[in-house]
PDB file of C-alpha atoms in Angstrom:
ATOM      1  CA  MET A  19      -0.792  10.783 -86.779  1.00  0.00           C
ATOM      2  CA  PRO A  20       2.023  11.226 -89.257  1.00  0.00           C
ATOM      3  CA  VAL A  21       4.842  13.250 -88.611  1.00  0.00           C
ATOM      4  CA  SER A  22       3.622  16.184 -90.594  1.00  0.00           C
ATOM      5  CA  GLN A  23       0.376  16.658 -88.712  1.00  0.00           C
ATOM      6  CA  VAL A  24       0.512  19.161 -85.754  1.00  0.00           C
ATOM      7  CA  SER A  25      -1.351  19.868 -82.820  1.00  0.00           C
ATOM      8  CA  SER A  26      -1.316  22.723 -81.042  1.00  0.00           C
ATOM      9  CA  ILE A  27      -2.402  24.214 -76.909  1.00  0.00           C
ATOM     10  CA  THR A  28      -5.993  25.748 -77.289  1.00  0.00           C
ATOM     11  CA  MET A  29      -6.197  26.747 -73.995  1.00  0.00           C
ATOM     12  CA  VAL A  30      -8.323  29.855 -73.762  1.00  0.00           C
ATOM     13  CA  GLY A  31      -5.976  33.090 -73.268  1.00  0.00           C
ATOM     14  CA  ALA A  32      -2.674  30.957 -73.417  1.00  0.00           C
ATOM     15  CA  THR A  33       0.118  31.496 -76.273  1.00  0.00           C
ATOM     16  CA  LYS A  34      -1.227  28.634 -78.666  1.00  0.00           C
ATOM     17  CA  VAL A  35       2.157  26.147 -79.064  1.00  0.00           C
ATOM     18  CA  ARG A  36       2.752  23.988 -82.461  1.00  0.00           C
ATOM     19  CA  ILE A  37       3.998  21.082 -81.668  1.00  0.00           C
ATOM     20  CA  PRO A  38       5.236  18.308 -84.291  1.00  0.00           C
ATOM     21  CA  TYR A  39       3.911  14.689 -83.069  1.00  0.00           C
ATOM     22  CA  SER A  40       6.377  12.009 -83.576  1.00  0.00           C
ATOM     23  CA  PRO A  41       5.353   8.722 -83.554  1.00  0.00           C
ATOM     24  CA  VAL A  42       5.995   6.371 -81.213  1.00  0.00           C
ATOM     25  CA  PRO A  43       7.853   3.662 -81.786  1.00  0.00           C
ATOM     26  CA  GLN A  44       6.455   0.187 -81.854  1.00  0.00           C
ATOM     27  CA  ASN A  45       8.475  -1.493 -79.921  1.00  0.00           C
ATOM     28  CA  GLY A  46       9.961   1.437 -78.195  1.00  0.00           C
ATOM     29  CA  ASP A  47       9.393   3.169 -74.688  1.00  0.00           C
ATOM     30  CA  PRO A  48       6.871   6.236 -74.998  1.00  0.00           C
ATOM     31  CA  ARG A  49       8.711   8.152 -72.370  1.00  0.00           C
ATOM     32  CA  ALA A  50      11.894   8.554 -73.855  1.00  0.00           C
ATOM     33  CA  THR A  51       9.921   9.322 -77.448  1.00  0.00           C
ATOM     34  CA  PRO A  52      10.162  13.305 -78.034  1.00  0.00           C
ATOM     35  CA  LEU A  53       6.591  14.846 -77.324  1.00  0.00           C
ATOM     36  CA  TYR A  54       6.845  18.270 -75.839  1.00  0.00           C
ATOM     37  CA  SER A  55       8.050  21.156 -77.365  1.00  0.00           C
ATOM     38  CA  ILE A  56      10.343  23.249 -74.565  1.00  0.00           C
ATOM     39  CA  ALA A  57       7.321  25.779 -74.628  1.00  0.00           C
ATOM     40  CA  GLU A  58       4.718  22.987 -73.541  1.00  0.00           C
ATOM     41  CA  VAL A  59       6.997  21.946 -71.113  1.00  0.00           C
ATOM     42  CA  ALA A  60       7.623  25.249 -69.577  1.00  0.00           C
ATOM     43  CA  TYR A  61       3.727  26.160 -69.601  1.00  0.00           C
ATOM     44  CA  PHE A  62       2.452  22.596 -67.844  1.00  0.00           C
ATOM     45  CA  LEU A  63       5.310  22.986 -64.981  1.00  0.00           C
ATOM     46  CA  LYS A  64       5.545  26.664 -64.353  1.00  0.00           C
ATOM     47  CA  ILE A  65       8.976  27.523 -65.707  1.00  0.00           C
ATOM     48  CA  PRO A  66      10.140  30.272 -67.422  1.00  0.00           C
ATOM     49  CA  LYS A  67      10.556  29.416 -71.079  1.00  0.00           C
ATOM     50  CA  PRO A  68      14.628  31.344 -70.953  1.00  0.00           C
ATOM     51  CA  THR A  69      15.181  29.158 -67.911  1.00  0.00           C
ATOM     52  CA  LEU A  70      14.028  26.079 -69.433  1.00  0.00           C
ATOM     53  CA  HIS A  71      15.817  26.736 -73.275  1.00  0.00           C
ATOM     54  CA  ARG A  72      19.088  27.227 -70.710  1.00  0.00           C
ATOM     55  CA  TRP A  73      18.899  23.813 -68.805  1.00  0.00           C
ATOM     56  CA  THR A  74      18.554  22.270 -72.384  1.00  0.00           C
ATOM     57  CA  ARG A  75      21.136  23.925 -74.620  1.00  0.00           C
ATOM     58  CA  HIS A  76      24.530  23.724 -74.582  1.00  0.00           C
ATOM     59  CA  TRP A  77      25.830  26.842 -72.889  1.00  0.00           C
ATOM     60  CA  PRO A  78      28.758  28.958 -73.542  1.00  0.00           C
ATOM     61  CA  THR A  79      31.024  30.634 -70.798  1.00  0.00           C
ATOM     62  CA  ARG A  80      32.677  33.493 -70.021  1.00  0.00           C
ATOM     63  CA  SER A  81      36.123  31.432 -70.239  1.00  0.00           C
ATOM     64  CA  GLY A  82      35.184  30.044 -73.972  1.00  0.00           C
ATOM     65  CA  LYS A  83      34.159  27.157 -72.194  1.00  0.00           C
ATOM     66  CA  ILE A  84      30.864  25.034 -73.568  1.00  0.00           C
ATOM     67  CA  LEU A  85      29.176  23.666 -70.721  1.00  0.00           C
ATOM     68  CA  ASP A  86      26.922  20.352 -71.263  1.00  0.00           C
ATOM     69  CA  PRO A  87      22.918  21.005 -71.075  1.00  0.00           C
ATOM     70  CA  LEU A  88      21.394  20.205 -67.701  1.00  0.00           C
ATOM     71  CA  ILE A  89      18.562  17.984 -69.536  1.00  0.00           C
ATOM     72  CA  PRO A  90      19.786  16.584 -72.874  1.00  0.00           C
ATOM     73  CA  ILE A  91      16.629  16.344 -74.532  1.00  0.00           C
ATOM     74  CA  ALA A  92      15.074  13.741 -76.855  1.00  0.00           C
ATOM     75  CA  ASP A  93      15.214  15.759 -80.080  1.00  0.00           C
ATOM     76  CA  PRO A  94      18.272  18.237 -80.199  1.00  0.00           C
ATOM     77  CA  VAL A  95      17.656  18.850 -83.640  1.00  0.00           C
ATOM     78  CA  SER A  96      13.770  19.723 -83.355  1.00  0.00           C
ATOM     79  CA  ALA A  97      14.148  21.024 -79.328  1.00  0.00           C
ATOM     80  CA  LEU A  98      11.769  18.531 -78.429  1.00  0.00           C
ATOM     81  CA  MET A  99      11.343  16.722 -74.995  1.00  0.00           C
ATOM     82  CA  SER A 100      10.594  13.466 -73.688  1.00  0.00           C
ATOM     83  CA  PHE A 101       8.439  12.635 -71.113  1.00  0.00           C
ATOM     84  CA  TYR A 102      11.866  11.669 -69.361  1.00  0.00           C
ATOM     85  CA  ASN A 103      12.586  15.085 -69.563  1.00  0.00           C
ATOM     86  CA  LEU A 104       9.728  16.617 -68.291  1.00  0.00           C
ATOM     87  CA  ALA A 105      10.307  14.593 -64.939  1.00  0.00           C
ATOM     88  CA  GLU A 106      13.915  16.054 -65.356  1.00  0.00           C
ATOM     89  CA  ALA A 107      12.535  19.963 -65.551  1.00  0.00           C
ATOM     90  CA  HIS A 108      10.382  18.852 -62.623  1.00  0.00           C
ATOM     91  CA  ILE A 109      13.117  17.771 -60.133  1.00  0.00           C
ATOM     92  CA  LEU A 110      15.211  20.707 -61.523  1.00  0.00           C
ATOM     93  CA  SER A 111      12.514  22.926 -60.508  1.00  0.00           C
ATOM     94  CA  VAL A 112      12.756  22.441 -56.920  1.00  0.00           C
ATOM     95  CA  THR A 113      16.557  22.804 -56.647  1.00  0.00           C
ATOM     96  CA  VAL A 114      16.680  25.989 -58.454  1.00  0.00           C
ATOM     97  CA  ARG A 115      13.659  27.733 -59.456  1.00  0.00           C
ATOM     98  CA  ILE A 116      11.570  26.830 -55.644  1.00  0.00           C
ATOM     99  CA  HIS A 117      14.555  26.301 -53.640  1.00  0.00           C
ATOM    100  CA  GLY A 118      16.691  29.153 -55.131  1.00  0.00           C
ATOM    101  CA  LEU A 119      19.934  27.407 -55.269  1.00  0.00           C
ATOM    102  CA  PRO A 120      22.589  28.654 -57.532  1.00  0.00           C
ATOM    103  CA  ILE A 121      22.919  27.000 -60.963  1.00  0.00           C
ATOM    104  CA  ARG A 122      26.325  26.370 -60.706  1.00  0.00           C
ATOM    105  CA  SER A 123      25.972  24.553 -57.663  1.00  0.00           C
ATOM    106  CA  VAL A 124      23.328  21.918 -59.348  1.00  0.00           C
ATOM    107  CA  ARG A 125      25.276  21.702 -62.527  1.00  0.00           C
ATOM    108  CA  ASN A 126      28.585  20.340 -60.271  1.00  0.00           C
ATOM    109  CA  ALA A 127      25.856  17.960 -58.132  1.00  0.00           C
ATOM    110  CA  ILE A 128      24.855  16.719 -61.660  1.00  0.00           C
ATOM    111  CA  GLN A 129      28.052  15.931 -62.830  1.00  0.00           C
ATOM    112  CA  GLU A 130      28.993  14.225 -60.027  1.00  0.00           C
ATOM    113  CA  LEU A 131      26.214  11.993 -59.967  1.00  0.00           C
ATOM    114  CA  ARG A 132      27.258  11.304 -63.781  1.00  0.00           C
ATOM    115  CA  THR A 133      30.280  10.366 -62.829  1.00  0.00           C
ATOM    116  CA  ASP A 134      29.613   7.958 -60.201  1.00  0.00           C
ATOM    117  CA  LYS A 135      28.552   5.213 -62.380  1.00  0.00           C
ATOM    118  CA  LEU A 136      25.256   5.671 -61.582  1.00  0.00           C
ATOM    119  CA  SER A 137      23.341   2.805 -63.430  1.00  0.00           C
ATOM    120  CA  ASN A 138      21.301   5.492 -65.674  1.00  0.00           C
ATOM    121  CA  PRO A 139      23.845   7.969 -66.779  1.00  0.00           C
ATOM    122  CA  ASP A 140      21.542   9.954 -69.067  1.00  0.00           C
ATOM    123  CA  HIS A 141      18.758  10.707 -66.804  1.00  0.00           C
ATOM    124  CA  PRO A 142      20.912  10.901 -63.337  1.00  0.00           C
ATOM    125  CA  LEU A 143      18.353  12.556 -61.786  1.00  0.00           C
ATOM    126  CA  LEU A 144      15.430   9.617 -62.578  1.00  0.00           C
ATOM    127  CA  SER A 145      17.371   6.614 -61.443  1.00  0.00           C
ATOM    128  CA  ARG A 146      16.895   4.284 -58.974  1.00  0.00           C
ATOM    129  CA  GLU A 147      20.457   5.073 -57.081  1.00  0.00           C
ATOM    130  CA  PHE A 148      19.277   8.535 -56.646  1.00  0.00           C
ATOM    131  CA  TYR A 149      16.873   7.741 -54.034  1.00  0.00           C
ATOM    132  CA  THR A 150      19.813   6.228 -52.273  1.00  0.00           C
ATOM    133  CA  ASP A 151      23.462   7.221 -52.248  1.00  0.00           C
ATOM    134  CA  GLY A 152      22.948   9.388 -54.954  1.00  0.00           C
ATOM    135  CA  LYS A 153      20.530  12.099 -53.555  1.00  0.00           C
ATOM    136  CA  ASP A 154      22.950  12.307 -50.205  1.00  0.00           C
ATOM    137  CA  LEU A 155      25.817  12.609 -53.181  1.00  0.00           C
ATOM    138  CA  PHE A 156      23.929  15.449 -54.850  1.00  0.00           C
ATOM    139  CA  VAL A 157      22.322  17.021 -51.726  1.00  0.00           C
ATOM    140  CA  LYS A 158      26.223  17.096 -50.277  1.00  0.00           C
ATOM    141  CA  THR A 159      27.992  18.540 -53.359  1.00  0.00           C
ATOM    142  CA  ILE A 160      25.499  21.535 -53.715  1.00  0.00           C
ATOM    143  CA  GLU A 161      26.214  22.461 -49.705  1.00  0.00           C
ATOM    144  CA  SER A 162      30.004  22.012 -50.450  1.00  0.00           C
ATOM    145  CA  THR A 163      29.702  24.557 -53.054  1.00  0.00           C
ATOM    146  CA  ILE A 164      27.677  27.165 -51.486  1.00  0.00           C
ATOM    147  CA  ASN A 165      27.360  29.458 -48.055  1.00  0.00           C
ATOM    148  CA  VAL A 166      24.423  27.344 -46.635  1.00  0.00           C
ATOM    149  CA  SER A 167      24.145  29.995 -44.000  1.00  0.00           C
ATOM    150  CA  ARG A 168      22.573  32.246 -46.759  1.00  0.00           C
ATOM    151  CA  PHE A 169      19.723  30.168 -47.673  1.00  0.00           C
ATOM    152  CA  GLY A 170      18.917  29.161 -44.024  1.00  0.00           C
ATOM    153  CA  GLN A 171      18.116  26.193 -43.113  1.00  0.00           C
ATOM    154  CA  LEU A 172      17.875  24.506 -46.439  1.00  0.00           C
ATOM    155  CA  GLY A 173      15.933  20.853 -45.166  1.00  0.00           C
ATOM    156  CA  LEU A 174      16.834  19.967 -49.237  1.00  0.00           C
ATOM    157  CA  ARG A 175      16.541  16.357 -48.466  1.00  0.00           C
ATOM    158  CA  GLU A 176      13.253  16.639 -47.197  1.00  0.00           C
ATOM    159  CA  ILE A 177      11.785  19.147 -49.994  1.00  0.00           C
ATOM    160  CA  LEU A 178      13.269  16.953 -52.366  1.00  0.00           C
ATOM    161  CA  ASP A 179      11.545  14.426 -51.093  1.00  0.00           C
ATOM    162  CA  GLN A 180       7.793  16.051 -51.461  1.00  0.00           C
ATOM    163  CA  TYR A 181       8.452  16.655 -55.129  1.00  0.00           C
ATOM    164  CA  LEU A 182      10.163  13.229 -55.627  1.00  0.00           C
ATOM    165  CA  ALA A 183       6.752  11.641 -54.311  1.00  0.00           C
ATOM    166  CA  ARG A 184       4.852  13.318 -57.433  1.00  0.00           C
ATOM    167  CA  ILE A 185       6.787  10.795 -59.904  1.00  0.00           C
ATOM    168  CA  GLU A 186       5.233   7.353 -60.127  1.00  0.00           C
ATOM    169  CA  ARG A 187       6.937   4.584 -60.566  1.00  0.00           C
ATOM    170  CA  ASP A 188       6.691   1.321 -62.303  1.00  0.00           C
ATOM    171  CA  ASP A 189       8.406  -1.978 -61.465  1.00  0.00           C
ATOM    172  CA  ARG A 190      11.529  -1.280 -63.076  1.00  0.00           C
ATOM    173  CA  PHE A 191      11.603   1.755 -60.918  1.00  0.00           C
ATOM    174  CA  ASN A 192      11.374   3.862 -64.095  1.00  0.00           C
ATOM    175  CA  PRO A 193       8.064   7.148 -63.690  1.00  0.00           C
ATOM    176  CA  ILE A 194       5.076   6.123 -65.766  1.00  0.00           C
ATOM    177  CA  LYS A 195       2.781   9.305 -64.295  1.00  0.00           C
ATOM    178  CA  LEU A 196       3.872  12.846 -62.970  1.00  0.00           C
ATOM    179  CA  TYR A 197       1.959  15.194 -61.005  1.00  0.00           C
ATOM    180  CA  PRO A 198       2.883  18.907 -61.243  1.00  0.00           C
ATOM    181  CA  ALA A 199       3.590  20.517 -58.223  1.00  0.00           C
ATOM    182  CA  HIS A 200       1.803  23.656 -58.972  1.00  0.00           C
ATOM    183  CA  GLN A 201      -1.810  22.171 -57.446  1.00  0.00           C
ATOM    184  CA  LYS A 202      -2.666  21.551 -54.128  1.00  0.00           C
ATOM    185  CA  GLY A 203      -3.430  17.889 -54.515  1.00  0.00           C
ATOM    186  CA  ARG A 204      -3.188  15.383 -57.244  1.00  0.00           C
ATOM    187  CA  VAL A 205      -6.179  16.229 -59.270  1.00  0.00           C
ATOM    188  CA  VAL A 206      -4.243  16.987 -62.650  1.00  0.00           C
ATOM    189  CA  SER A 207      -1.713  14.055 -63.918  1.00  0.00           C
ATOM    190  CA  ILE A 208       0.449  13.790 -67.111  1.00  0.00           C
ATOM    191  CA  LEU A 209       1.300  10.528 -68.597  1.00  0.00           C
ATOM    192  CA  PRO A 210       2.737  10.078 -72.045  1.00  0.00           C
ATOM    193  CA  THR A 211       0.698   7.570 -72.897  1.00  0.00           C
ATOM    194  CA  VAL A 212      -2.349   9.546 -72.051  1.00  0.00           C
ATOM    195  CA  SER A 213      -4.030  12.304 -74.120  1.00  0.00           C
ATOM    196  CA  SER A 214      -0.333  12.701 -76.059  1.00  0.00           C
ATOM    197  CA  GLY A 215       1.203  13.354 -72.758  1.00  0.00           C
ATOM    198  CA  ARG A 216      -0.753  16.682 -71.887  1.00  0.00           C
ATOM    199  CA  PRO A 217      -2.407  17.075 -68.726  1.00  0.00           C
ATOM    200  CA  ILE A 218      -5.615  15.055 -67.685  1.00  0.00           C
ATOM    201  CA  ILE A 219      -7.803  14.656 -64.993  1.00  0.00           C
ATOM    202  CA  ASP A 220      -6.377  11.899 -62.956  1.00  0.00           C
ATOM    203  CA  GLY A 221      -7.776   8.794 -63.753  1.00  0.00           C
ATOM    204  CA  THR A 222      -9.337   9.718 -66.585  1.00  0.00           C
ATOM    205  CA  ALA A 223      -8.631  10.770 -70.330  1.00  0.00           C
ATOM    206  CA  ILE A 224     -10.362  13.759 -70.001  1.00  0.00           C
ATOM    207  CA  PRO A 225      -7.988  16.816 -71.375  1.00  0.00           C
ATOM    208  CA  VAL A 226      -7.341  19.609 -68.636  1.00  0.00           C
ATOM    209  CA  ALA A 227      -7.687  21.494 -71.755  1.00  0.00           C
ATOM    210  CA  SER A 228     -11.104  20.591 -72.521  1.00  0.00           C
ATOM    211  CA  ILE A 229     -12.372  21.264 -68.667  1.00  0.00           C
ATOM    212  CA  TRP A 230     -10.605  25.231 -69.085  1.00  0.00           C
ATOM    213  CA  ASN A 231     -11.963  25.860 -72.620  1.00  0.00           C
ATOM    214  CA  ARG A 232     -15.412  25.219 -71.464  1.00  0.00           C
ATOM    215  CA  TYR A 233     -15.260  26.672 -68.283  1.00  0.00           C
ATOM    216  CA  LYS A 234     -13.717  30.196 -70.005  1.00  0.00           C
ATOM    217  CA  ALA A 235     -16.581  29.872 -72.308  1.00  0.00           C
ATOM    218  CA  GLY A 236     -18.994  30.066 -68.946  1.00  0.00           C
ATOM    219  CA  ASP A 237     -19.968  26.298 -68.235  1.00  0.00           C
ATOM    220  CA  ASP A 238     -19.904  26.333 -64.666  1.00  0.00           C
ATOM    221  CA  ILE A 239     -18.099  24.029 -62.167  1.00  0.00           C
ATOM    222  CA  GLU A 240     -21.101  22.097 -61.455  1.00  0.00           C
ATOM    223  CA  SER A 241     -22.809  21.436 -64.717  1.00  0.00           C
ATOM    224  CA  LEU A 242     -19.195  20.065 -66.071  1.00  0.00           C
ATOM    225  CA  ALA A 243     -19.130  17.426 -63.104  1.00  0.00           C
ATOM    226  CA  ASP A 244     -22.444  16.335 -64.673  1.00  0.00           C
ATOM    227  CA  ASP A 245     -21.639  16.507 -68.569  1.00  0.00           C
ATOM    228  CA  TYR A 246     -18.089  14.752 -67.538  1.00  0.00           C
ATOM    229  CA  GLU A 247     -19.800  12.442 -64.507  1.00  0.00           C
ATOM    230  CA  ILE A 248     -17.029  13.306 -62.514  1.00  0.00           C
ATOM    231  CA  PRO A 249     -16.975  14.769 -59.137  1.00  0.00           C
ATOM    232  CA  GLU A 250     -17.172  18.899 -58.761  1.00  0.00           C
ATOM    233  CA  SER A 251     -13.608  18.818 -56.826  1.00  0.00           C
ATOM    234  CA  GLN A 252     -12.037  17.293 -59.967  1.00  0.00           C
ATOM    235  CA  ILE A 253     -13.015  19.860 -61.860  1.00  0.00           C
ATOM    236  CA  ALA A 254     -12.323  22.290 -59.505  1.00  0.00           C
ATOM    237  CA  GLY A 255      -8.875  21.191 -59.193  1.00  0.00           C
ATOM    238  CA  ALA A 256      -8.409  21.578 -62.881  1.00  0.00           C
ATOM    239  CA  VAL A 257      -9.513  24.644 -63.140  1.00  0.00           C
ATOM    240  CA  GLU A 258      -7.010  26.215 -59.947  1.00  0.00           C
ATOM    241  CA  TYR A 259      -4.110  24.133 -61.690  1.00  0.00           C
ATOM    242  CA  VAL A 260      -4.695  26.386 -65.028  1.00  0.00           C
ATOM    243  CA  GLU A 261      -4.974  29.376 -63.157  1.00  0.00           C
ATOM    244  CA  GLN A 262      -2.332  28.630 -61.416  1.00  0.00           C
ATOM    245  CA  LEU A 263       0.390  28.356 -64.308  1.00  0.00           C
ATOM    246  CA  ARG A 264      -1.788  31.461 -65.463  1.00  0.00           C
ATOM    247  CA  ALA A 265      -0.890  33.746 -62.162  1.00  0.00           C
ATOM    248  CA  ALA A 266       2.279  36.347 -63.063  1.00  0.00           C
TER     249      ALA A 266
END
């Protein structure tokens, strides 16, 4: 698809977002290719867009210091994120939004990971080492900069493990698939090489947006399951995923 062409999110009732697509280099890694606008990642992962903007931009402090982005995005000029960036946003959402930790503590922990000479300094939260000593360092740094009692029994390692398990990896331990957290099971997945990296019914190439549009137009779950020749539970899971995203 030429670079000049655009596509958009077409889910009924959702804000349409126009995204310029960049072609995947023949010899490049599609997971590192700019695929998503910030608005798309925010929508797919149910993260407030202003929050994701702050995570992906240089941020001035009151003292005049400029902080580096928590997520250095693939194409900062066009504000486009890669699949790797999407996976990083998924992990950050756990610690900052779902677990309610101070962003300053999380920023300090990420900086510790970057200076600890992990194998992937550009994406420390995704590196193999993060799952060993890196994860312990991340948690200990956060706990050392906050009053843990204010947050009850954190159990941050256990919570991280639950969300990290939603990222599938290849034999080199690089992310290849993500199951968005806002669903009960694993019906909906995101792969950078299928459906332009947009949410699909796992194990198929059926876009969730197509299911949702037909459902909102009046097709019931049974007829959609018959048409797509997949179980009704998968149709219901896709519908529930979108409804979760649209919930206030």
